[in-house]
Coordinates of C-alpha atoms and ligand atoms in Angstrom, one line a residue:
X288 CA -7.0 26.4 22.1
X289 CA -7.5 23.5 24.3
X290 CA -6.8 20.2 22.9
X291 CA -9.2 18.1 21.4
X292 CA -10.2 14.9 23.2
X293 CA -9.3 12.3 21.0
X294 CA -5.8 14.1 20.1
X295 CA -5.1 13.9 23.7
X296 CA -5.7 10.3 24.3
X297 CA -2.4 9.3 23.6
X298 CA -1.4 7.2 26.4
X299 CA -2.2 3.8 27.0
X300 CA -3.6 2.7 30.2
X301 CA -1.9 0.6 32.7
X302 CA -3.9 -2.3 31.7
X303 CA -3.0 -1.8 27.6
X304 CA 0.7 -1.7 28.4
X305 CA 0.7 -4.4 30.3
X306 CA -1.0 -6.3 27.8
X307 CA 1.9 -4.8 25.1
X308 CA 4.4 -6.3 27.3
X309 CA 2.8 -9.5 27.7
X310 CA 3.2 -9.7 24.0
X311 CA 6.7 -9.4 23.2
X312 CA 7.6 -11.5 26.5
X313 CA 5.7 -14.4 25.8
X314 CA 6.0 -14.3 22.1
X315 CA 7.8 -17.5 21.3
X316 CA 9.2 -19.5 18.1
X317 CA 6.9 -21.9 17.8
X318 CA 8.4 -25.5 16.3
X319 CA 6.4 -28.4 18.2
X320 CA 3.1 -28.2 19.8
X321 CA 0.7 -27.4 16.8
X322 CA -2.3 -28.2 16.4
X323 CA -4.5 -29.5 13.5
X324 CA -7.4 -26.6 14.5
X325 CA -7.9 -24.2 11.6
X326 CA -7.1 -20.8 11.9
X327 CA -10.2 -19.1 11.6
X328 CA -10.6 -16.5 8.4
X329 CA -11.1 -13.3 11.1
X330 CA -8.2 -13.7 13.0
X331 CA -5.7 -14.5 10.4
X332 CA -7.0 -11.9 8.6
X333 CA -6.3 -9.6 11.7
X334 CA -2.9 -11.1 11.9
X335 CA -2.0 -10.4 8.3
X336 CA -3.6 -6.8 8.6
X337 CA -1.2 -6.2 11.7
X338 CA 1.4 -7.2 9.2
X339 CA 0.4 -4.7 6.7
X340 CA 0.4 -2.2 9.1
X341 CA 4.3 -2.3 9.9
X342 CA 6.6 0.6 8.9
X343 CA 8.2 0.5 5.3
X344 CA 10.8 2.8 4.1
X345 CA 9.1 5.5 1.7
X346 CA 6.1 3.6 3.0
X347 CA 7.0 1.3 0.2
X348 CA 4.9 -1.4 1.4
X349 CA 7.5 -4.0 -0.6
X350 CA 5.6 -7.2 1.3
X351 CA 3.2 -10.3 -0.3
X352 CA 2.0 -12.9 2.2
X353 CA 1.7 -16.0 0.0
X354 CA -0.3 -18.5 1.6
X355 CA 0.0 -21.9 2.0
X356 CA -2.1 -24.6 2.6
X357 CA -2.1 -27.4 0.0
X358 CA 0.0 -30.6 1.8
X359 CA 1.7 -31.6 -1.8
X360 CA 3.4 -27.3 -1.5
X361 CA 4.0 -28.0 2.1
X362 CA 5.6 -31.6 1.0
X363 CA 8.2 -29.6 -1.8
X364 CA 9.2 -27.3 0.7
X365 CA 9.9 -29.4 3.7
X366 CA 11.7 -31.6 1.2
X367 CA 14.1 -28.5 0.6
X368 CA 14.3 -27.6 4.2
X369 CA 15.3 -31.4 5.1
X370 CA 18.1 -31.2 2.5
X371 CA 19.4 -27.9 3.9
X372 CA 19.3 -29.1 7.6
X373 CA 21.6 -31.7 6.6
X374 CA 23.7 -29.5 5.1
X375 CA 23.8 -26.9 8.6
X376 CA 24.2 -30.1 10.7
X377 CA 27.6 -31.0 8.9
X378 CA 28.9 -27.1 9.6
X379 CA 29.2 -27.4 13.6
X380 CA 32.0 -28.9 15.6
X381 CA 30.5 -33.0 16.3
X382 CA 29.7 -32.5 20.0
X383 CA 27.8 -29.5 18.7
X384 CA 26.4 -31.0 15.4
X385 CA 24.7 -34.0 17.9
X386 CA 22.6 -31.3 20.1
X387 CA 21.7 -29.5 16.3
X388 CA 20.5 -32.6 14.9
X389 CA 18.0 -33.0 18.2
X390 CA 16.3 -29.4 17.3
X391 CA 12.8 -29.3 16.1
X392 CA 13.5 -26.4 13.6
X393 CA 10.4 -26.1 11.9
X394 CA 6.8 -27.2 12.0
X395 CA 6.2 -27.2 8.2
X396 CA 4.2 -30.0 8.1
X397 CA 2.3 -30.2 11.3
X398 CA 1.2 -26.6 11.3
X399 CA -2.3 -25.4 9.5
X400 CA -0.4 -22.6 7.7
X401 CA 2.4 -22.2 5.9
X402 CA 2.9 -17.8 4.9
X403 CA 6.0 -16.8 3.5
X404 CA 6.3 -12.8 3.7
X405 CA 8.4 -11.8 0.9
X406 CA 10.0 -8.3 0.0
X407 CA 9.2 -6.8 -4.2
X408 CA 12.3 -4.7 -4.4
X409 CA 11.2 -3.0 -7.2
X410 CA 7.7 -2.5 -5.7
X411 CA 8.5 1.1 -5.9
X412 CA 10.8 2.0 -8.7
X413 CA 14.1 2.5 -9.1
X414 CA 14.6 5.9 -6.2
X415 CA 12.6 5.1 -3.1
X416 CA 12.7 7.6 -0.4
X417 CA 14.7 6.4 2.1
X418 CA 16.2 3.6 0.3
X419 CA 18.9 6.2 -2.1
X420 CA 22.0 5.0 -0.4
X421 CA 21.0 1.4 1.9
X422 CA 19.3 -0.8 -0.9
X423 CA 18.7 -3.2 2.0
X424 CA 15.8 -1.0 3.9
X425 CA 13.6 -3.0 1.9
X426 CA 14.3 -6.1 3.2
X427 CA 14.4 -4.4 6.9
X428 CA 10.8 -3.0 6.4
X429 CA 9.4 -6.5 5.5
X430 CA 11.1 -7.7 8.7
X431 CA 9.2 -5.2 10.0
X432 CA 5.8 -6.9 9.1
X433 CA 7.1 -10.2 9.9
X434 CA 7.2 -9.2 13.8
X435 CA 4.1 -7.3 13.8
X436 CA 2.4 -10.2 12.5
X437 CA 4.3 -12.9 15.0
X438 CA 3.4 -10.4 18.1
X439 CA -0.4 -9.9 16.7
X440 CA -0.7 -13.5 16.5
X441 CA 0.4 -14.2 20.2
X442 CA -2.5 -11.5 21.0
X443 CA -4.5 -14.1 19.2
X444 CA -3.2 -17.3 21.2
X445 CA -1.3 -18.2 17.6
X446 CA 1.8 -19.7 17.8
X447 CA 4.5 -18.7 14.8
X448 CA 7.6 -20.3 14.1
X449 CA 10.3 -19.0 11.6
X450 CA 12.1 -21.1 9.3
X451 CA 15.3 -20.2 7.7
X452 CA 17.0 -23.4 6.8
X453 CA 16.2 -23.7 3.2
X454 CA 18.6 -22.8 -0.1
X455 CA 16.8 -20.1 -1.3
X456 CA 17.2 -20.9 -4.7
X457 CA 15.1 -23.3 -4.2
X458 CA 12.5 -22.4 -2.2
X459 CA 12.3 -19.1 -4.7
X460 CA 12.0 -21.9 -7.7
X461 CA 9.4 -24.0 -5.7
X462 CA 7.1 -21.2 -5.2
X463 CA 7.8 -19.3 -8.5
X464 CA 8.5 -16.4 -7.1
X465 CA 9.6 -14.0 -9.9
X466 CA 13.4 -12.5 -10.0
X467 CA 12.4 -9.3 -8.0
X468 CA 11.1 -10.9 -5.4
X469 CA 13.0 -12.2 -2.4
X470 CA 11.4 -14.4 0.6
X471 CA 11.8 -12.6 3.6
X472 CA 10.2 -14.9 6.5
X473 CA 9.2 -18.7 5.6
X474 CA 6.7 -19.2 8.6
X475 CA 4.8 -22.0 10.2
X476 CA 1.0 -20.6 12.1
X477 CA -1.1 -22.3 14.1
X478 CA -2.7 -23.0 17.2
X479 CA -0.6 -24.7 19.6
X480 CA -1.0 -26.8 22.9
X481 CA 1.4 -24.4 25.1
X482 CA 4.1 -21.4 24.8
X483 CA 7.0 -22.4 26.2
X484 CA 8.1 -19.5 28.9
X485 CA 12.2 -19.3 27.2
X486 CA 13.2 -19.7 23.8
X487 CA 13.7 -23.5 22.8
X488 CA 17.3 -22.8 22.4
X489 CA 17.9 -21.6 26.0
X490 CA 16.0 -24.6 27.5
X491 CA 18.1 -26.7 24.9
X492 CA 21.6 -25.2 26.1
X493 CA 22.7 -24.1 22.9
X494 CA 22.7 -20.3 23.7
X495 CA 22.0 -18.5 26.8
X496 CA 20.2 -14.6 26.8
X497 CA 22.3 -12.2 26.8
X498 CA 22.5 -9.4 29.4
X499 CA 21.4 -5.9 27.9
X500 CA 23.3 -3.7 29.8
X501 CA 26.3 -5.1 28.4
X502 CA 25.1 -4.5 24.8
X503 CA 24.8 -0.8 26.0
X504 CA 27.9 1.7 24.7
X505 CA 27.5 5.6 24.8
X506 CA 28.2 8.1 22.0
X507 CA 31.0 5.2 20.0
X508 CA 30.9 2.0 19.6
X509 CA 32.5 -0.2 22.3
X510 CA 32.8 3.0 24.6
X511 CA 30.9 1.0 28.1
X512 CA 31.7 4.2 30.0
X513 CA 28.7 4.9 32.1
X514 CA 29.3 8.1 33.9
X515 CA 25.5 9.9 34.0
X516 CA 24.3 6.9 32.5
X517 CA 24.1 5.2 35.7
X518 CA 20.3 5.2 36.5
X519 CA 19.7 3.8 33.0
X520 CA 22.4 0.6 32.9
X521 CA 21.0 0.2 37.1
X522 CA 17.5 -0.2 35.7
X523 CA 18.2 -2.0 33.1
X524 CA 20.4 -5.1 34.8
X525 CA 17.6 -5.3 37.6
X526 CA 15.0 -6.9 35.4
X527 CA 12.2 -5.0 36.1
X528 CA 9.5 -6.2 33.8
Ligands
FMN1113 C1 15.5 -14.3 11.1 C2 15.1 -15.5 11.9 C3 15.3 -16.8 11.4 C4 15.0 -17.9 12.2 N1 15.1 -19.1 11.7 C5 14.7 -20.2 12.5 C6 14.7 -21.5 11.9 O1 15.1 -21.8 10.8 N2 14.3 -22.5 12.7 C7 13.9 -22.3 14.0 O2 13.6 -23.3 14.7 N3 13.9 -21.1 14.5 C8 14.3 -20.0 13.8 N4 14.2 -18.8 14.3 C9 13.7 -18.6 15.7 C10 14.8 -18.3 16.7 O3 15.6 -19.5 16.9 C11 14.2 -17.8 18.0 O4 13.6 -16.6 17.7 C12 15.3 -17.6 19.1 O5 15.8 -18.8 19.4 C13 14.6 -17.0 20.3 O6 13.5 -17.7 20.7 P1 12.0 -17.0 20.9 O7 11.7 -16.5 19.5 O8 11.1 -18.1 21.3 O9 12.2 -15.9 21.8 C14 14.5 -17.7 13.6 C15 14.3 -16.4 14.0 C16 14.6 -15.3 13.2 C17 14.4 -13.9 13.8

Protein backbone atom coordinates (compact mmCIF):
# COMPACT_ATOMS: atom_id res chain seq x y z
CA UNK A 1 0.00 0.00 0.00
CA UNK A 2 1.73 3.13 -0.88
CA UNK A 3 2.22 5.68 1.70
CA UNK A 4 0.05 8.33 2.36
CA UNK A 5 1.21 11.82 1.64
CA UNK A 6 1.12 13.56 4.70
CA UNK A 7 2.75 10.34 6.56
CA UNK A 8 5.58 10.69 4.21
CA UNK A 9 6.37 14.27 4.77
CA UNK A 10 8.65 13.70 7.36
CA UNK A 11 11.63 15.56 6.39
CA UNK A 12 12.27 19.09 6.74
CA UNK A 13 13.52 21.06 3.89
CA UNK A 14 16.87 22.59 3.66
CA UNK A 15 15.46 25.85 4.34
CA UNK A 16 13.49 24.53 7.83
CA UNK A 17 16.68 22.99 9.16
CA UNK A 18 18.51 25.67 8.61
CA UNK A 19 16.22 27.72 10.36
CA UNK A 20 16.39 24.87 13.39
CA UNK A 21 19.92 25.48 13.52
CA UNK A 22 19.80 29.03 13.53
CA UNK A 23 17.88 28.57 16.72
CA UNK A 24 19.95 26.73 19.01
CA UNK A 25 23.18 28.77 17.64
CA UNK A 26 21.98 32.05 18.24
CA UNK A 27 19.97 31.33 21.26
CA UNK A 28 21.60 33.39 23.97
CA UNK A 29 21.19 34.11 27.82
CA UNK A 30 19.90 37.21 27.69
CA UNK A 31 21.00 39.61 30.94
CA UNK A 32 21.40 43.28 29.50
CA UNK A 33 19.85 44.78 26.44
CA UNK A 34 16.03 44.59 27.19
CA UNK A 35 13.73 46.52 26.27
CA UNK A 36 10.61 48.17 27.81
CA UNK A 37 8.31 46.98 24.54
CA UNK A 38 5.60 44.62 25.64
CA UNK A 39 5.57 41.21 24.61
CA UNK A 40 2.57 40.95 22.63
CA UNK A 41 -0.36 38.36 24.00
CA UNK A 42 0.17 36.06 20.51
CA UNK A 43 3.63 35.48 20.68
CA UNK A 44 4.07 34.80 24.35
CA UNK A 45 1.30 32.73 24.13
CA UNK A 46 3.19 30.79 21.29
CA UNK A 47 6.26 30.71 23.36
CA UNK A 48 4.47 29.24 26.43
CA UNK A 49 2.60 26.76 24.05
CA UNK A 50 6.11 25.62 22.67
CA UNK A 51 6.78 25.05 26.38
CA UNK A 52 3.87 22.88 26.89
CA UNK A 53 4.70 21.05 24.17
CA UNK A 54 8.14 19.59 25.51
CA UNK A 55 8.48 15.90 26.55
CA UNK A 56 7.55 14.85 30.22
CA UNK A 57 8.15 11.47 31.71
CA UNK A 58 4.71 9.48 31.66
CA UNK A 59 3.75 12.64 29.78
CA UNK A 60 3.29 13.98 33.19
CA UNK A 61 3.16 17.42 32.22
CA UNK A 62 4.51 18.45 35.97
CA UNK A 63 5.02 22.32 34.67
CA UNK A 64 3.08 25.86 35.74
CA UNK A 65 4.38 29.06 34.07
CA UNK A 66 3.54 31.70 36.81
CA UNK A 67 3.71 35.02 35.37
CA UNK A 68 5.05 37.94 36.40
CA UNK A 69 4.50 41.31 35.79
CA UNK A 70 3.64 43.54 38.80
CA UNK A 71 7.06 45.73 39.68
CA UNK A 72 6.40 45.47 43.69
CA UNK A 73 6.70 40.97 42.81
CA UNK A 74 9.57 41.83 40.54
CA UNK A 75 10.98 44.27 43.55
CA UNK A 76 10.73 41.06 46.39
CA UNK A 77 12.44 38.91 44.10
CA UNK A 78 15.35 40.90 42.89
CA UNK A 79 15.72 41.77 46.59
CA UNK A 80 16.30 37.88 47.15
CA UNK A 81 18.48 37.54 44.17
CA UNK A 82 20.69 40.60 45.34
CA UNK A 83 21.16 38.92 48.74
CA UNK A 84 22.18 35.63 47.24
CA UNK A 85 24.71 37.21 44.64
CA UNK A 86 26.41 38.46 47.55
CA UNK A 87 26.54 35.41 49.03
CA UNK A 88 28.11 33.51 45.49
CA UNK A 89 30.49 36.52 45.22
CA UNK A 90 32.16 35.73 48.68
CA UNK A 91 32.63 31.74 47.40
CA UNK A 92 35.37 32.43 44.57
CA UNK A 93 39.03 32.91 45.06
CA UNK A 94 39.36 37.32 45.14
CA UNK A 95 40.96 37.61 41.65
CA UNK A 96 37.96 35.54 40.60
CA UNK A 97 35.26 37.04 42.96
CA UNK A 98 36.23 40.79 41.21
CA UNK A 99 35.36 39.49 37.43
CA UNK A 100 31.92 37.73 39.25
CA UNK A 101 30.99 40.83 40.86
CA UNK A 102 31.21 42.68 37.19
CA UNK A 103 28.50 40.03 35.68
CA UNK A 104 25.13 41.18 34.74
CA UNK A 105 23.33 37.97 35.99
CA UNK A 106 19.94 38.80 35.63
CA UNK A 107 17.54 41.29 34.05
CA UNK A 108 14.77 41.00 36.65
CA UNK A 109 13.98 44.34 36.74
CA UNK A 110 14.53 45.75 33.35
CA UNK A 111 12.76 42.92 31.48
CA UNK A 112 8.75 43.11 30.63
CA UNK A 113 8.41 39.59 31.99
CA UNK A 114 9.32 37.80 34.72
CA UNK A 115 7.97 33.49 34.26
CA UNK A 116 9.12 31.15 36.54
CA UNK A 117 8.47 27.38 35.18
CA UNK A 118 8.03 25.22 38.06
CA UNK A 119 7.83 21.28 38.41
CA UNK A 120 4.33 19.76 40.69
CA UNK A 121 5.93 16.53 41.74
CA UNK A 122 2.95 15.14 42.66
CA UNK A 123 1.10 16.27 39.54
CA UNK A 124 0.69 12.69 38.81
CA UNK A 125 0.45 10.53 41.91
CA UNK A 126 2.59 8.68 43.79
CA UNK A 127 3.90 5.82 40.52
CA UNK A 128 4.49 7.73 37.42
CA UNK A 129 5.61 5.82 34.40
CA UNK A 130 8.86 6.39 33.96
CA UNK A 131 9.67 8.10 37.12
CA UNK A 132 9.55 4.32 39.48
CA UNK A 133 13.26 4.32 40.21
CA UNK A 134 14.74 8.28 39.14
CA UNK A 135 12.31 10.64 41.23
CA UNK A 136 14.25 13.40 39.47
CA UNK A 137 12.74 12.83 35.80
CA UNK A 138 10.32 15.32 36.86
CA UNK A 139 12.44 17.96 37.32
CA UNK A 140 14.33 16.92 33.90
CA UNK A 141 11.00 17.07 31.97
CA UNK A 142 10.27 20.72 33.17
CA UNK A 143 13.82 21.54 31.98
CA UNK A 144 12.63 20.17 29.10
CA UNK A 145 9.94 23.00 28.64
CA UNK A 146 12.19 25.55 29.82
CA UNK A 147 14.47 25.08 26.49
CA UNK A 148 11.69 24.70 24.26
CA UNK A 149 10.29 27.84 25.31
CA UNK A 150 13.97 29.83 25.32
CA UNK A 151 14.55 28.36 21.57
CA UNK A 152 10.73 29.29 20.59
CA UNK A 153 11.24 32.64 21.82
CA UNK A 154 14.54 33.33 19.77
CA UNK A 155 12.22 32.15 16.73
CA UNK A 156 10.28 35.04 17.99
CA UNK A 157 13.26 37.72 18.15
CA UNK A 158 12.71 37.24 22.33
CA UNK A 159 15.54 37.37 24.37
CA UNK A 160 15.40 34.95 27.68
CA UNK A 161 17.80 35.02 30.40
CA UNK A 162 17.87 32.32 33.34
CA UNK A 163 18.36 33.24 36.72
CA UNK A 164 19.46 30.85 39.35
CA UNK A 165 21.01 32.93 42.03
CA UNK A 166 18.29 33.03 44.61
CA UNK A 167 17.84 30.87 48.04
CA UNK A 168 15.10 28.94 47.08
CA UNK A 169 13.45 29.07 50.20
CA UNK A 170 12.80 32.16 49.61
CA UNK A 171 11.91 32.67 46.38
CA UNK A 172 9.35 29.50 47.05
CA UNK A 173 7.98 31.69 50.18
CA UNK A 174 7.82 34.95 48.09
CA UNK A 175 5.71 33.47 45.52
CA UNK A 176 3.75 31.02 47.69
CA UNK A 177 4.39 28.30 45.96
CA UNK A 178 2.84 25.27 47.86
CA UNK A 179 5.26 22.41 49.37
CA UNK A 180 4.91 20.12 46.18
CA UNK A 181 5.92 22.52 44.06
CA UNK A 182 9.53 23.25 43.16
CA UNK A 183 10.76 26.35 40.77
CA UNK A 184 12.47 24.90 37.98
CA UNK A 185 13.64 28.00 35.78
CA UNK A 186 13.25 31.74 37.30
CA UNK A 187 13.40 33.67 33.76
CA UNK A 188 13.66 37.15 32.53
CA UNK A 189 11.62 37.74 28.59
CA UNK A 190 11.73 40.42 26.62
CA UNK A 191 12.57 42.09 23.55
CA UNK A 192 16.14 43.11 23.45
CA UNK A 193 18.36 45.59 21.45
CA UNK A 194 20.91 42.73 20.05
CA UNK A 195 21.96 38.89 20.65
CA UNK A 196 25.24 38.76 21.45
CA UNK A 197 27.07 36.08 18.91
CA UNK A 198 28.99 33.91 22.28
CA UNK A 199 27.76 33.43 25.56
CA UNK A 200 28.43 36.57 27.98
CA UNK A 201 30.75 34.38 29.95
CA UNK A 202 33.03 33.52 27.00
CA UNK A 203 33.34 37.26 25.87
CA UNK A 204 33.88 37.84 29.73
CA UNK A 205 36.80 35.18 30.16
CA UNK A 206 35.35 33.31 32.82
CA UNK A 207 34.92 30.08 30.81
CA UNK A 208 35.91 29.13 27.40
CA UNK A 209 33.55 26.33 25.11
CA UNK A 210 34.52 23.34 25.39
CA UNK A 211 35.59 21.03 22.42
CA UNK A 212 32.92 18.18 21.78
CA UNK A 213 34.98 15.66 20.51
CA UNK A 214 36.67 15.52 23.69
CA UNK A 215 33.42 14.94 25.64
CA UNK A 216 33.03 11.93 23.23
CA UNK A 217 33.90 8.20 24.96
CA UNK A 218 32.66 4.88 23.36
CA UNK A 219 30.87 1.99 25.00
CA UNK A 220 32.42 3.13 28.98
CA UNK A 221 32.88 6.07 30.42
CA UNK A 222 36.28 7.74 29.93
CA UNK A 223 37.18 4.96 27.12
CA UNK A 224 38.36 8.02 24.17
CA UNK A 225 39.42 5.09 21.94
CA UNK A 226 38.26 6.01 18.51
CA UNK A 227 38.93 3.08 16.30
CA UNK A 228 35.78 3.06 13.61
CA UNK A 229 34.69 6.05 15.13
CA UNK A 230 36.97 8.09 13.25
CA UNK A 231 34.61 9.80 10.65
CA UNK A 232 32.32 10.85 13.52
CA UNK A 233 35.10 12.52 16.12
CA UNK A 234 36.70 14.12 12.31
CA UNK A 235 33.33 15.70 11.66
CA UNK A 236 32.72 16.68 14.69
CA UNK A 237 36.22 18.76 15.63
CA UNK A 238 35.89 20.49 12.03
CA UNK A 239 32.98 22.69 12.98
CA UNK A 240 30.92 22.21 10.29
CA UNK A 241 27.67 24.13 11.11
C1 LIG B 1 20.23 25.96 34.74
C2 LIG B 1 20.79 27.28 34.29
C3 LIG B 1 20.93 28.30 35.21
C4 LIG B 1 21.46 29.53 34.83
N1 LIG B 1 21.54 30.55 35.73
C5 LIG B 1 21.99 31.76 35.34
C6 LIG B 1 22.03 32.87 36.24
O1 LIG B 1 21.64 32.79 37.40
N2 LIG B 1 22.47 34.05 35.78
C7 LIG B 1 22.92 34.19 34.49
O2 LIG B 1 23.34 35.30 34.12
N3 LIG B 1 22.90 33.17 33.62
C8 LIG B 1 22.44 31.97 34.01
N4 LIG B 1 22.38 30.94 33.11
C9 LIG B 1 22.85 31.15 31.73
C10 LIG B 1 24.22 30.59 31.48
O3 LIG B 1 25.20 31.37 32.10
C11 LIG B 1 24.44 30.54 29.97
O4 LIG B 1 23.51 29.66 29.43
C12 LIG B 1 25.84 30.09 29.57
O5 LIG B 1 26.78 31.01 30.01
C13 LIG B 1 25.97 29.92 28.05
O6 LIG B 1 25.56 31.09 27.39
P1 LIG B 1 24.38 31.11 26.32
O7 LIG B 1 23.14 30.60 27.00
O8 LIG B 1 24.26 32.53 25.90
O9 LIG B 1 24.79 30.20 25.21
C14 LIG B 1 21.87 29.71 33.49
C15 LIG B 1 21.71 28.68 32.56
C16 LIG B 1 21.17 27.48 32.95
C17 LIG B 1 20.99 26.39 31.92
Amino acid sequence: METPAHQSDHYFTDEERAAVYKCIYSRRDVRGQFKPDPVPDEVLARIIKAAHHAPSVGFMQPWNFLLIQSPHTKKKIHDIFLRANEQAADMFEPEQSAIYQKLKLEGIIESPINLVITCDRDRAGPVVLGRTHDKSMDLFSSVCAVQNLWLAARAEGVGVGWVSIFNKKELKQALKLPKSVTPVAYLCIGYVEHFYTEPELKSAGWRERLPVEDLLCFDEWGNMNRDGNEGLYKALSENID
